[in-house]
Amino acid sequence: MKITSVETFACDAGWRNYHFLKIVTDEGVTGWAEFDEAFGPPGLTGVIENYGRRLIGRDAFAHEQLHVTLASTARPAPHGMTAEAFGAIENALLDIKAKALGVPVYELLGGKVRDHVPIYWSHCASWRINHPQYYSPQIRDLNGVREAGVEARERGFKAVKTNMFVHHPDGARAWMAGFGAPFEPGLNIDRKLISSVVSHMEALRDGAGDDVELLLDLNFNARTEGFLKLLRALDDFDLFWVELDLHNPEALAYIRQHTKHPIASLETLFGVRQFNPYLQAQAVDVGIVDAIWNGTWQAMKIAAAAEAHDVNIAPHNFYSHLATMTNVHFAAAVPNLRVMEHDVDRLPWDDELFDTAPQIVESALVVPDAPGWGITPNEEAIRAHPPKVHADYLGFSTT
């Protein structure tokens, strides 16, 4: 089965765009994958299209051989854009192979070990503060955060994750200094910010109740000293985990050793080689793996390395339904799963873009049994929502 064409698509996703890769074979079997230019780097589409031209005429079943071949051409710069391009290509080829064999992708990964994948509500309250034009009801204050917790509890979710915000009398504003919004290159943490984060978590806990787990994502928004200040201020909370990112295994390990909260991290890393120093340093309680960036076959290798260090993994997932279903197959097959990220707040047209949607039952995603990923993008619907040009990052001004 030979590859005959490689095509990319993009569509409006409100504060960002969704991006998709389609690979077609001479036997009419088509594979799909998702990639990202919001959280991922701008220009990735061009990189994928460039590498895609090298795939024409190649064996669509040979995903590992093709990955190794393409990766060899990028050996001087093995991570970042090139790795994300290879990840998208790998995921589309896995979709082709599974469809041709008439099996779900998880069968290629060793078979499923669970029928349901436990999830947490990611960006709970966050999207409704940051992007109220797309996710309702709008949240302006701590009472709105509290109500989001109530909703999560009443809808049966067992865990919710939120982000950092500064609460002013005139409203709440996301704190994403690590991404330049606001511009604070020192990434310093002051008392006002600490007070806001604590108040935010208190409101969410008050609404969600004691039976709903709380997760907090600090991203890249501090340095070692600042992270420890925040974690100490949160000592009275029993958190499922605190998520934070540092490109320094020793610093992350130091933080883990000096806090009572479980530490989750590593979502921006590529391949076993980048994960290894963190695993060897015992820097995390949970390793977050992005199967969209890495490719699901490569993500399984990362998960195996984590298991060898007695670390469970959690799929990083905040893209469209296609990425969710890709991660469901990954999570279904990996033994050392902790939990999977899932955005419950969705765009009004999210479901239109695909022939099906992920199914949630009792705070878990149902593992599908259809061939491939079990979901196919609707090209007509994608074209009906043309992509926008965004001058900011993740929907936030960086000035």
Coordinates of N, CA and C in Angstrom, one line a residue, residues 4-141:
T4 N 0.1 8.1 -1.8 CA -0.1 8.9 -3.0 C -0.2 10.4 -2.8
S5 N -0.7 10.8 -1.7 CA -0.8 12.3 -1.4 C -0.8 12.6 0.0
V6 N -0.3 13.8 0.3 CA -0.3 14.3 1.7 C -0.8 15.7 1.7
E7 N -1.8 16.0 2.5 CA -2.5 17.2 2.5 C -2.8 17.7 3.9
T8 N -2.7 19.1 4.1 CA -3.0 19.6 5.4 C -4.2 20.5 5.3
F9 N -4.9 20.6 6.4 CA -6.1 21.4 6.5 C -6.1 22.2 7.8
A10 N -6.7 23.4 7.8 CA -6.8 24.2 9.0 C -8.2 24.8 9.0
C11 N -8.7 25.0 10.3 CA -10.0 25.6 10.4 C -10.1 26.5 11.6
D12 N -11.1 27.3 11.7 CA -11.3 28.2 12.8 C -11.6 27.4 14.1
A13 N -10.9 27.7 15.1 CA -11.2 27.1 16.4 C -11.4 28.2 17.5
G14 N -12.0 29.3 17.1 CA -12.2 30.4 18.0 C -11.0 31.2 18.3
W15 N -10.3 31.0 19.4 CA -9.1 31.8 19.8 C -7.9 31.2 19.2
R16 N -8.0 30.1 18.5 CA -6.9 29.5 17.8 C -7.4 28.8 16.5
N17 N -6.6 28.0 15.8 CA -7.1 27.2 14.7 C -6.8 25.8 15.0
Y18 N -7.6 24.9 14.4 CA -7.3 23.5 14.4 C -6.5 23.1 13.1
H19 N -5.6 22.2 13.2 CA -4.8 21.8 12.1 C -4.8 20.2 11.9
F20 N -5.0 19.8 10.7 CA -5.1 18.4 10.4 C -4.2 17.9 9.2
L21 N -3.8 16.7 9.3 CA -3.0 16.1 8.2 C -3.8 14.9 7.7
K22 N -3.9 14.8 6.3 CA -4.5 13.7 5.7 C -3.5 13.0 4.7
I23 N -3.4 11.7 4.9 CA -2.5 11.0 4.0 C -3.4 9.9 3.3
V24 N -3.2 9.9 1.9 CA -4.0 9.0 1.1 C -3.1 8.0 0.5
T25 N -3.7 6.7 0.3 CA -2.9 5.6 -0.3 C -3.5 5.2 -1.7
D26 N -2.8 4.4 -2.4 CA -3.2 4.0 -3.7 C -4.4 2.9 -3.6
E27 N -4.7 2.5 -2.4 CA -5.8 1.5 -2.2 C -7.0 2.3 -1.6
G28 N -6.9 3.6 -1.6 CA -8.1 4.4 -1.2 C -8.2 4.5 0.3
V29 N -7.3 3.9 1.1 CA -7.4 4.1 2.6 C -6.7 5.4 3.0
T30 N -7.4 6.1 3.8 CA -7.0 7.5 4.2 C -6.7 7.5 5.7
G31 N -5.6 8.2 6.1 CA -5.2 8.3 7.5 C -5.3 9.8 7.9
W32 N -5.7 10.1 9.1 CA -5.8 11.4 9.6 C -5.0 11.6 10.9
A33 N -4.5 12.8 11.1 CA -3.8 13.1 12.3 C -4.0 14.6 12.6
E34 N -3.8 15.0 13.8 CA -3.9 16.4 14.2 C -2.6 16.9 14.6
F35 N -2.3 18.2 14.3 CA -1.1 18.9 14.8 C -1.6 20.3 15.2
D36 N -0.6 21.0 15.8 CA -1.0 22.3 16.4 C 0.0 23.4 16.1
E37 N -0.5 24.6 15.8 CA 0.3 25.8 15.6 C -0.1 26.8 16.7
A38 N -0.8 26.5 17.7 CA -1.1 27.4 18.8 C -0.1 27.2 19.9
F39 N -0.3 26.1 20.6 CA 0.6 25.7 21.6 C 1.9 25.2 21.0
G40 N 1.8 24.7 19.8 CA 3.0 24.3 19.0 C 3.5 25.5 18.2
P41 N 4.6 25.4 17.4 CA 5.2 26.6 16.8 C 4.5 26.9 15.5
P42 N 4.4 28.2 15.2 CA 3.9 28.7 13.9 C 4.8 28.2 12.8
G43 N 4.3 27.8 11.7 CA 5.1 27.3 10.5 C 5.2 25.8 10.4
L44 N 4.6 25.1 11.4 CA 4.6 23.7 11.4 C 4.0 23.1 10.2
T45 N 2.9 23.7 9.7 CA 2.2 23.2 8.5 C 3.2 23.1 7.3
G46 N 4.1 24.1 7.1 CA 5.0 24.1 6.0 C 6.0 23.0 6.2
V47 N 6.5 22.7 7.4 CA 7.4 21.6 7.7 C 6.8 20.3 7.4
I48 N 5.5 20.1 7.8 CA 4.9 18.8 7.5 C 4.7 18.6 6.0
E49 N 4.3 19.7 5.3 CA 4.1 19.6 3.8 C 5.5 19.3 3.1
N50 N 6.5 19.8 3.7 CA 7.9 19.6 3.1 C 8.3 18.1 3.2
Y51 N 8.1 17.6 4.5 CA 8.4 16.2 4.7 C 7.4 15.3 4.0
G52 N 6.2 15.7 3.9 CA 5.2 14.9 3.2 C 5.5 14.6 1.8
R53 N 6.2 15.5 1.1 CA 6.6 15.2 -0.3 C 7.5 14.0 -0.4
R54 N 8.3 13.8 0.7 CA 9.2 12.7 0.7 C 8.5 11.3 0.9
L55 N 7.3 11.4 1.3 CA 6.5 10.1 1.6 C 5.9 9.5 0.3
I56 N 5.7 10.3 -0.7 CA 5.0 9.8 -1.9 C 5.7 8.6 -2.5
G57 N 4.9 7.5 -2.7 CA 5.4 6.3 -3.2 C 6.0 5.3 -2.1
R58 N 6.0 5.8 -0.9 CA 6.5 4.9 0.2 C 5.4 4.0 0.8
D59 N 5.9 3.0 1.4 CA 5.0 2.0 2.0 C 4.3 2.6 3.2
A60 N 2.9 2.7 3.2 CA 2.2 3.3 4.3 C 2.2 2.5 5.5
F61 N 2.5 1.2 5.5 CA 2.5 0.4 6.6 C 3.8 0.5 7.4
A62 N 4.8 1.1 6.8 CA 6.2 1.1 7.4 C 6.4 2.3 8.3
H63 N 5.5 2.6 9.2 CA 5.5 3.8 10.0 C 6.8 4.0 10.8
E64 N 7.3 2.9 11.4 CA 8.5 3.0 12.1 C 9.8 3.3 11.2
Q65 N 9.8 2.6 10.1 CA 10.9 2.8 9.2 C 10.9 4.2 8.7
L66 N 9.7 4.7 8.3 CA 9.6 6.1 7.8 C 10.0 7.1 8.9
H67 N 9.6 6.8 10.2 CA 9.9 7.7 11.3 C 11.4 7.8 11.4
V68 N 12.1 6.7 11.4 CA 13.5 6.6 11.6 C 14.2 7.3 10.4
T69 N 13.7 7.1 9.2 CA 14.3 7.7 8.0 C 14.2 9.2 8.1
L70 N 13.0 9.7 8.4 CA 12.8 11.2 8.5 C 13.6 11.8 9.6
A71 N 13.6 11.1 10.8 CA 14.3 11.6 11.9 C 15.8 11.7 11.6
S72 N 16.3 10.8 10.8 CA 17.7 10.8 10.5 C 18.1 12.1 9.7
T73 N 17.2 12.6 8.9 CA 17.5 13.8 8.2 C 17.5 15.0 9.1
A74 N 17.0 14.9 10.3 CA 16.9 16.0 11.3 C 17.8 15.8 12.5
R75 N 18.7 14.9 12.4 CA 19.5 14.5 13.5 C 20.2 15.8 14.2
P76 N 20.7 16.7 13.5 CA 21.3 17.9 14.1 C 20.3 18.8 14.9
A77 N 19.0 18.6 14.6 CA 17.9 19.4 15.2 C 16.7 18.5 15.4
P78 N 16.8 17.5 16.4 CA 15.9 16.4 16.4 C 14.6 16.7 17.1
H79 N 14.4 17.9 17.7 CA 13.2 18.1 18.5 C 12.5 19.3 17.9
G80 N 11.5 19.7 18.6 CA 10.7 20.9 18.2 C 9.9 20.6 16.9
M81 N 10.0 21.5 16.0 CA 9.1 21.4 14.8 C 9.3 20.1 14.0
T82 N 10.5 19.7 13.9 CA 10.7 18.4 13.1 C 10.1 17.3 13.8
A83 N 10.2 17.2 15.1 CA 9.7 16.0 15.8 C 8.1 16.1 15.8
E84 N 7.6 17.3 15.8 CA 6.1 17.4 15.7 C 5.6 17.0 14.4
A85 N 6.4 17.3 13.4 CA 6.0 16.9 12.0 C 6.0 15.4 11.9
F86 N 7.1 14.8 12.4 CA 7.1 13.3 12.4 C 6.0 12.7 13.2
G87 N 5.6 13.3 14.3 CA 4.6 12.8 15.1 C 3.2 12.8 14.4
A88 N 2.9 13.9 13.7 CA 1.7 13.9 12.9 C 1.7 12.9 11.8
I89 N 2.8 12.8 11.1 CA 2.9 11.8 10.0 C 2.7 10.3 10.6
E90 N 3.4 10.1 11.7 CA 3.2 8.7 12.3 C 1.8 8.5 12.7
N91 N 1.1 9.4 13.3 CA -0.3 9.2 13.7 C -1.2 9.0 12.5
A92 N -1.0 9.7 11.4 CA -1.8 9.4 10.2 C -1.5 8.0 9.6
L93 N -0.3 7.6 9.7 CA 0.1 6.3 9.1 C -0.5 5.2 10.0
L94 N -0.5 5.4 11.3 CA -1.2 4.4 12.2 C -2.7 4.3 11.9
D95 N -3.3 5.4 11.6 CA -4.7 5.4 11.3 C -4.9 4.6 10.0
I96 N -4.0 4.8 9.0 CA -4.1 4.0 7.7 C -3.9 2.5 8.0
K97 N -2.9 2.2 8.7 CA -2.6 0.7 9.0 C -3.7 0.0 9.7
A98 N -4.3 0.7 10.8 CA -5.3 0.1 11.5 C -6.6 -0.1 10.7
K99 N -6.9 0.9 9.9 CA -8.1 0.8 9.0 C -7.9 -0.3 8.0
A100 N -6.7 -0.4 7.4 CA -6.5 -1.4 6.4 C -6.6 -2.8 7.0
L101 N -6.2 -2.9 8.3 CA -6.3 -4.2 9.0 C -7.7 -4.4 9.6
G102 N -8.5 -3.4 9.6 CA -9.9 -3.5 10.2 C -9.9 -3.5 11.7
V103 N -8.9 -2.9 12.3 CA -8.8 -2.9 13.8 C -8.7 -1.5 14.3
P104 N -9.0 -1.3 15.6 CA -8.7 0.0 16.2 C -7.2 0.2 16.4
V105 N -6.7 1.4 16.5 CA -5.3 1.7 16.6 C -4.7 1.0 17.8
Y106 N -5.5 1.0 18.9 CA -4.9 0.4 20.1 C -4.5 -1.1 19.9
E107 N -5.0 -1.8 19.0 CA -4.6 -3.1 18.7 C -3.1 -3.1 18.2
L108 N -2.7 -2.1 17.5 CA -1.4 -2.0 17.0 C -0.4 -1.6 18.1
L109 N -1.0 -1.1 19.2 CA -0.1 -0.7 20.3 C 0.0 -1.8 21.4
G110 N -0.5 -3.0 21.1 CA -0.4 -4.1 22.0 C -1.8 -4.5 22.6
G111 N -2.9 -3.8 22.2 CA -4.2 -4.1 22.7 C -4.6 -3.3 23.9
K112 N -5.9 -3.1 24.1 CA -6.3 -2.2 25.2 C -6.2 -3.0 26.5
V113 N -5.9 -2.3 27.5 CA -5.9 -2.8 28.9 C -7.1 -2.2 29.7
R114 N -7.9 -1.4 29.1 CA -9.1 -0.8 29.8 C -10.1 -0.4 28.7
D115 N -11.4 -0.4 29.1 CA -12.4 0.0 28.2 C -12.9 1.4 28.4
H116 N -12.5 2.0 29.5 CA -12.8 3.4 29.8 C -11.6 4.1 30.3
V117 N -11.4 5.3 29.8 CA -10.2 6.1 30.2 C -10.6 7.2 31.2
P118 N -10.2 7.2 32.4 CA -10.5 8.2 33.4 C -10.0 9.6 32.9
I119 N -10.8 10.6 33.1 CA -10.4 12.0 32.6 C -10.6 13.0 33.8
Y120 N -9.9 14.1 33.6 CA -10.2 15.3 34.5 C -10.7 16.4 33.5
W121 N -11.5 17.3 34.1 CA -12.0 18.4 33.3 C -10.9 19.5 33.3
S122 N -10.2 19.6 32.2 CA -9.1 20.5 32.1 C -9.6 22.0 31.8
H123 N -8.9 22.9 32.3 CA -9.2 24.4 32.1 C -10.6 24.7 32.7
C124 N -10.9 24.0 33.7 CA -12.2 24.3 34.4 C -12.1 25.7 34.9
A125 N -13.1 26.5 34.6 CA -13.2 27.9 34.9 C -12.3 28.7 34.0
S126 N -11.1 28.2 33.6 CA -10.1 28.9 32.8 C -10.6 29.4 31.5
W127 N -11.2 28.5 30.7 CA -11.7 28.9 29.4 C -12.8 30.0 29.5
R128 N -13.6 29.9 30.5 CA -14.7 30.8 30.7 C -14.3 32.2 31.1
I129 N -13.1 32.2 31.7 CA -12.5 33.5 32.1 C -11.7 34.1 30.9
N130 N -10.9 33.2 30.2 CA -10.1 33.7 29.2 C -10.8 34.0 27.8
H131 N -11.8 33.1 27.5 CA -12.4 33.2 26.2 C -13.9 33.2 26.3
P132 N -14.5 34.2 27.0 CA -16.0 34.1 27.3 C -16.8 34.2 26.0
Q133 N -16.2 34.7 24.9 CA -17.0 34.8 23.7 C -17.2 33.4 23.1
Y134 N -16.5 32.4 23.5 CA -16.6 31.0 23.0 C -17.1 30.0 24.0
Y135 N -16.9 30.3 25.3 CA -17.3 29.3 26.3 C -18.1 30.1 27.4
S136 N -19.3 29.6 27.6 CA -20.2 30.2 28.5 C -20.6 29.3 29.7
P137 N -21.0 29.8 30.8 CA -21.2 31.2 31.1 C -19.9 31.9 31.4
Q138 N -19.8 33.2 31.1 CA -18.6 34.0 31.4 C -18.3 34.0 32.9
I139 N -17.1 33.9 33.2 CA -16.7 34.0 34.7 C -15.9 35.3 34.8
R140 N -16.4 36.1 35.8 CA -15.7 37.4 36.0 C -15.1 37.5 37.4
D141 N -15.5 36.6 38.3 CA -15.1 36.8 39.7 C -15.0 35.4 40.4

